[in-house]
mmCIF file of C-alpha atoms in Angstrom:
data_model
loop_
_atom_site.group_PDB
_atom_site.id
_atom_site.type_symbol
_atom_site.label_atom_id
_atom_site.label_comp_id
_atom_site.label_asym_id
_atom_site.label_seq_id
_atom_site.Cartn_x
_atom_site.Cartn_y
_atom_site.Cartn_z
ATOM 1 C CA MET A 26 17.535 -9.516 -18.063
ATOM 2 C CA SER A 27 17.988 -7.286 -21.068
ATOM 3 C CA ALA A 28 17.826 -3.499 -21.080
ATOM 4 C CA SER A 29 14.301 -2.268 -20.617
ATOM 5 C CA ARG A 30 12.436 -0.671 -23.473
ATOM 6 C CA THR A 31 10.990 2.802 -23.314
ATOM 7 C CA ILE A 32 7.622 3.019 -21.573
ATOM 8 C CA SER A 33 5.275 5.970 -21.902
ATOM 9 C CA GLN A 34 4.563 8.001 -18.777
ATOM 10 C CA THR A 35 0.890 7.070 -18.930
ATOM 11 C CA ARG A 36 1.758 3.393 -19.016
ATOM 12 C CA LYS A 37 4.170 3.832 -16.112
ATOM 13 C CA ILE A 38 1.426 5.435 -14.033
ATOM 14 C CA THR A 39 -1.018 2.676 -14.959
ATOM 15 C CA VAL A 40 1.437 -0.103 -14.130
ATOM 16 C CA THR A 41 2.361 1.617 -10.865
ATOM 17 C CA ALA A 42 -1.294 1.783 -9.852
ATOM 18 C CA MET A 43 -1.828 -1.879 -10.712
ATOM 19 C CA LEU A 44 1.269 -3.038 -8.840
ATOM 20 C CA SER A 45 0.255 -0.916 -5.837
ATOM 21 C CA ALA A 46 -3.167 -2.593 -5.798
ATOM 22 C CA VAL A 47 -1.601 -6.058 -6.015
ATOM 23 C CA SER A 48 0.823 -5.146 -3.245
ATOM 24 C CA PHE A 49 -2.071 -3.966 -1.064
ATOM 25 C CA LEU A 50 -3.930 -7.242 -1.621
ATOM 26 C CA LEU A 51 -0.817 -9.259 -0.789
ATOM 27 C CA MET A 52 -0.723 -7.560 2.616
ATOM 28 C CA PHE A 53 -3.762 -9.643 3.537
ATOM 29 C CA ILE A 54 -1.846 -12.872 2.882
ATOM 30 C CA GLU A 55 0.289 -12.840 5.995
ATOM 31 C CA PHE A 56 1.176 -15.410 8.616
ATOM 32 C CA SER A 57 3.159 -15.657 11.817
ATOM 33 C CA ILE A 58 5.911 -18.127 12.697
ATOM 34 C CA PRO A 59 5.561 -18.197 16.494
ATOM 35 C CA MET A 60 8.367 -20.699 17.078
ATOM 36 C CA ILE A 61 10.859 -18.335 15.418
ATOM 37 C CA ILE A 62 9.612 -14.820 16.210
ATOM 38 C CA PRO A 63 6.715 -13.364 18.270
ATOM 39 C CA SER A 64 3.385 -13.728 16.541
ATOM 40 C CA PHE A 65 2.843 -9.964 16.199
ATOM 41 C CA VAL A 66 5.610 -9.961 13.564
ATOM 42 C CA LYS A 67 4.125 -11.249 10.304
ATOM 43 C CA MET A 68 5.587 -12.736 7.140
ATOM 44 C CA ASP A 69 4.191 -11.590 3.791
ATOM 45 C CA ILE A 70 5.304 -10.975 0.209
ATOM 46 C CA SER A 71 3.700 -7.568 -0.290
ATOM 47 C CA ASP A 72 7.065 -5.989 -1.197
ATOM 48 C CA LEU A 73 7.317 -8.165 -4.315
ATOM 49 C CA PRO A 74 5.359 -5.781 -6.619
ATOM 50 C CA ALA A 75 7.551 -2.868 -5.514
ATOM 51 C CA LEU A 76 10.685 -4.814 -6.449
ATOM 52 C CA ILE A 77 9.172 -5.657 -9.830
ATOM 53 C CA GLY A 78 8.231 -2.009 -10.311
ATOM 54 C CA ALA A 79 11.716 -0.828 -9.362
ATOM 55 C CA PHE A 80 13.245 -3.109 -11.989
ATOM 56 C CA ALA A 81 10.708 -2.493 -14.749
ATOM 57 C CA LEU A 82 10.012 1.218 -14.253
ATOM 58 C CA GLY A 83 12.801 2.573 -12.086
ATOM 59 C CA PRO A 84 13.628 2.869 -8.372
ATOM 60 C CA VAL A 85 11.358 5.856 -7.733
ATOM 61 C CA TYR A 86 8.348 3.871 -8.906
ATOM 62 C CA GLY A 87 9.229 1.072 -6.512
ATOM 63 C CA VAL A 88 9.145 3.577 -3.657
ATOM 64 C CA VAL A 89 5.829 5.010 -4.884
ATOM 65 C CA ILE A 90 4.314 1.522 -4.934
ATOM 66 C CA GLU A 91 5.333 1.019 -1.295
ATOM 67 C CA VAL A 92 3.809 4.342 -0.249
ATOM 68 C CA LEU A 93 0.563 3.769 -2.162
ATOM 69 C CA LYS A 94 0.242 0.237 -0.797
ATOM 70 C CA ASN A 95 0.315 1.488 2.772
ATOM 71 C CA LEU A 96 -1.963 4.449 2.074
ATOM 72 C CA LEU A 97 -4.498 2.029 0.593
ATOM 73 C CA HIS A 98 -4.159 -0.142 3.675
ATOM 74 C CA ILE A 99 -4.925 2.786 5.970
ATOM 75 C CA LEU A 100 -7.792 4.103 3.843
ATOM 76 C CA ILE A 101 -9.499 0.775 3.145
ATOM 77 C CA LYS A 102 -8.644 -1.523 6.050
ATOM 78 C CA GLY A 103 -7.806 1.086 8.646
ATOM 79 C CA THR A 104 -4.925 1.047 11.104
ATOM 80 C CA SER A 105 -4.540 -0.238 14.637
ATOM 81 C CA SER A 106 -1.242 1.591 15.185
ATOM 82 C CA ALA A 107 -2.081 5.207 14.290
ATOM 83 C CA GLY A 108 -0.230 4.636 11.041
ATOM 84 C CA ILE A 109 3.107 3.731 12.658
ATOM 85 C CA GLY A 110 2.986 0.132 11.454
ATOM 86 C CA GLU A 111 2.248 1.295 7.929
ATOM 87 C CA LEU A 112 5.006 3.906 8.146
ATOM 88 C CA CYS A 113 7.518 1.247 9.159
ATOM 89 C CA ASN A 114 6.334 -1.036 6.372
ATOM 90 C CA ALA A 115 6.677 1.770 3.824
ATOM 91 C CA VAL A 116 10.153 2.796 5.000
ATOM 92 C CA LEU A 117 11.525 -0.750 4.965
ATOM 93 C CA GLY A 118 9.916 -1.529 1.614
ATOM 94 C CA ALA A 119 11.202 1.724 0.155
ATOM 95 C CA ALA A 120 14.745 0.884 1.296
ATOM 96 C CA PHE A 121 14.371 -2.485 -0.431
ATOM 97 C CA ALA A 122 13.001 -1.186 -3.716
ATOM 98 C CA LEU A 123 15.180 1.919 -3.909
ATOM 99 C CA SER A 124 18.446 0.089 -3.212
ATOM 100 C CA ALA A 125 17.663 -2.699 -5.655
ATOM 101 C CA GLY A 126 16.392 -0.319 -8.325
ATOM 102 C CA LEU A 127 19.425 1.973 -8.164
ATOM 103 C CA ILE A 128 21.877 -0.903 -8.512
ATOM 104 C CA TYR A 129 19.868 -2.437 -11.352
ATOM 105 C CA LEU A 130 20.013 0.875 -13.236
ATOM 106 C CA LYS A 131 23.800 0.563 -13.281
ATOM 107 C CA HIS A 132 23.943 -3.188 -13.964
ATOM 108 C CA HIS A 133 21.047 -3.976 -16.283
ATOM 109 C CA THR A 134 21.636 -7.729 -16.628
ATOM 110 C CA ARG A 135 20.288 -10.844 -14.957
ATOM 111 C CA LYS A 136 23.399 -11.024 -12.793
ATOM 112 C CA GLY A 137 22.895 -7.357 -11.952
ATOM 113 C CA ALA A 138 19.290 -8.056 -10.988
ATOM 114 C CA VAL A 139 20.379 -10.830 -8.627
ATOM 115 C CA ILE A 140 23.003 -8.631 -6.989
ATOM 116 C CA ALA A 141 20.617 -5.673 -6.838
ATOM 117 C CA SER A 142 17.770 -7.616 -5.270
ATOM 118 C CA LEU A 143 20.054 -9.270 -2.692
ATOM 119 C CA ALA A 144 21.469 -5.861 -1.792
ATOM 120 C CA GLY A 145 17.920 -4.531 -1.472
ATOM 121 C CA ALA A 146 16.967 -7.331 0.912
ATOM 122 C CA ALA A 147 20.075 -6.624 2.986
ATOM 123 C CA ALA A 148 19.294 -2.889 3.027
ATOM 124 C CA MET A 149 15.765 -3.590 4.255
ATOM 125 C CA ALA A 150 17.119 -5.747 7.084
ATOM 126 C CA VAL A 151 19.654 -3.079 8.113
ATOM 127 C CA VAL A 152 17.112 -0.233 8.011
ATOM 128 C CA SER A 153 14.726 -2.306 10.130
ATOM 129 C CA LEU A 154 17.056 -1.957 13.119
ATOM 130 C CA PRO A 155 16.978 1.832 13.662
ATOM 131 C CA MET A 156 13.382 2.090 12.435
ATOM 132 C CA ASN A 157 12.125 -0.479 14.941
ATOM 133 C CA TYR A 158 14.419 0.628 17.763
ATOM 134 C CA PHE A 159 13.729 4.353 17.629
ATOM 135 C CA VAL A 160 10.216 4.559 16.167
ATOM 136 C CA THR A 161 8.050 1.469 15.868
ATOM 137 C CA TYR A 162 8.666 -0.418 19.095
ATOM 138 C CA PRO A 163 8.725 2.603 21.428
ATOM 139 C CA PHE A 164 5.343 3.580 19.983
ATOM 140 C CA TYR A 165 3.979 0.041 20.356
ATOM 141 C CA ALA A 166 5.277 -0.035 23.925
ATOM 142 C CA SER A 167 3.247 3.068 24.725
ATOM 143 C CA LEU A 168 0.136 1.370 23.339
ATOM 144 C CA PHE A 169 0.522 -2.162 24.663
ATOM 145 C CA GLY A 170 1.646 -1.940 28.252
ATOM 146 C CA GLY A 171 5.319 -1.074 28.104
ATOM 147 C CA MET A 172 8.533 -2.371 26.580
ATOM 148 C CA GLU A 173 8.731 -5.171 29.158
ATOM 149 C CA ASN A 174 5.744 -6.914 27.581
ATOM 150 C CA ILE A 175 7.293 -6.725 24.125
ATOM 151 C CA ILE A 176 10.661 -8.032 25.278
ATOM 152 C CA GLY A 177 8.828 -10.730 27.233
ATOM 153 C CA ALA A 178 7.345 -12.053 23.983
ATOM 154 C CA TYR A 179 10.882 -12.537 22.666
ATOM 155 C CA GLN A 180 12.076 -14.069 25.931
ATOM 156 C CA ALA A 181 9.307 -16.645 25.663
ATOM 157 C CA ILE A 182 11.183 -17.949 22.619
ATOM 158 C CA LEU A 183 14.751 -17.262 23.804
ATOM 159 C CA PRO A 184 14.954 -16.546 27.544
ATOM 160 C CA SER A 185 18.543 -15.268 27.342
ATOM 161 C CA VAL A 186 17.718 -12.148 25.285
ATOM 162 C CA ASP A 187 18.107 -8.951 27.261
ATOM 163 C CA GLY A 188 16.864 -5.643 25.944
ATOM 164 C CA LEU A 189 15.183 -4.433 22.776
ATOM 165 C CA LEU A 190 18.361 -4.034 20.734
ATOM 166 C CA GLN A 191 19.324 -7.652 21.273
ATOM 167 C CA CYS A 192 15.816 -8.790 20.353
ATOM 168 C CA LEU A 193 15.922 -6.850 17.099
ATOM 169 C CA VAL A 194 19.397 -8.067 16.128
ATOM 170 C CA ILE A 195 18.726 -11.724 16.920
ATOM 171 C CA PHE A 196 15.143 -11.943 15.686
ATOM 172 C CA ASN A 197 13.911 -9.069 13.536
ATOM 173 C CA MET A 198 16.905 -8.394 11.308
ATOM 174 C CA PRO A 199 17.289 -12.033 10.163
ATOM 175 C CA PHE A 200 13.508 -12.350 9.801
ATOM 176 C CA THR A 201 13.365 -9.205 7.659
ATOM 177 C CA LEU A 202 16.259 -10.482 5.554
ATOM 178 C CA VAL A 203 14.493 -13.804 4.945
ATOM 179 C CA LYS A 204 11.306 -11.922 4.063
ATOM 180 C CA GLY A 205 13.255 -9.907 1.503
ATOM 181 C CA LEU A 206 14.970 -12.995 0.116
ATOM 182 C CA LEU A 207 11.586 -14.639 -0.427
ATOM 183 C CA ASP A 208 10.530 -11.624 -2.479
ATOM 184 C CA VAL A 209 13.831 -11.828 -4.376
ATOM 185 C CA LEU A 210 13.300 -15.488 -5.241
ATOM 186 C CA LEU A 211 9.766 -14.905 -6.480
ATOM 187 C CA CYS A 212 10.816 -11.830 -8.457
ATOM 188 C CA LEU A 213 13.600 -13.684 -10.250
ATOM 189 C CA LEU A 214 11.157 -16.465 -11.133
ATOM 190 C CA ILE A 215 8.401 -14.273 -12.571
ATOM 191 C CA TYR A 216 10.077 -11.022 -13.640
ATOM 192 C CA LYS A 217 10.933 -11.949 -17.226
ATOM 193 C CA PRO A 218 7.390 -12.815 -18.397
ATOM 194 C CA LEU A 219 5.942 -9.890 -16.443
ATOM 195 C CA SER A 220 8.531 -7.538 -17.927
ATOM 196 C CA ASN A 221 7.456 -8.561 -21.406
ATOM 197 C CA VAL A 222 3.852 -7.683 -20.533
ATOM 198 C CA ILE A 223 4.779 -4.385 -18.880
ATOM 199 C CA HIS A 224 6.899 -3.309 -21.834
ATOM 200 C CA ALA A 225 4.534 -4.625 -24.509
#
């Protein structure tokens, strides 16, 4: 990946809006893998546009795409979690895009993009632990009958797990990492032609 060309501020705003809309639409293409993780945890590729935006426009734009995606989701589809699910999604996605974008700024090559995107996926997985442990799951527990029910969903897959922290380390962190790596793979496959269009 060669050094990016200068893009006007108007074009950056336009591209950001378009990538945010695509990211919002990708949120609807989600699926569960119940044999691997409880079905309330979904797999999707809606962080892909934010990663593309972070590389093409800069890390701040990647974060903005994540925020706008989730705001659109709340405004258009609504929320079943008082916005906590969308907040978690935005925080994890922002960690992904920001980490990758910052590294790519320093190492503006294809190798740098690979390293940056892998680091971003790892950052998203790491941030998922405190975010889920302290914010998301305690809130869900208050809505859906207590933490015992949530942990029970994990124990249905692996009876030996004991406690929320263990569930998150064994299930959610690897799942989030794989989700990020899927975005990384797709980004590396399509970024070059998209970059040419963005910078045209």
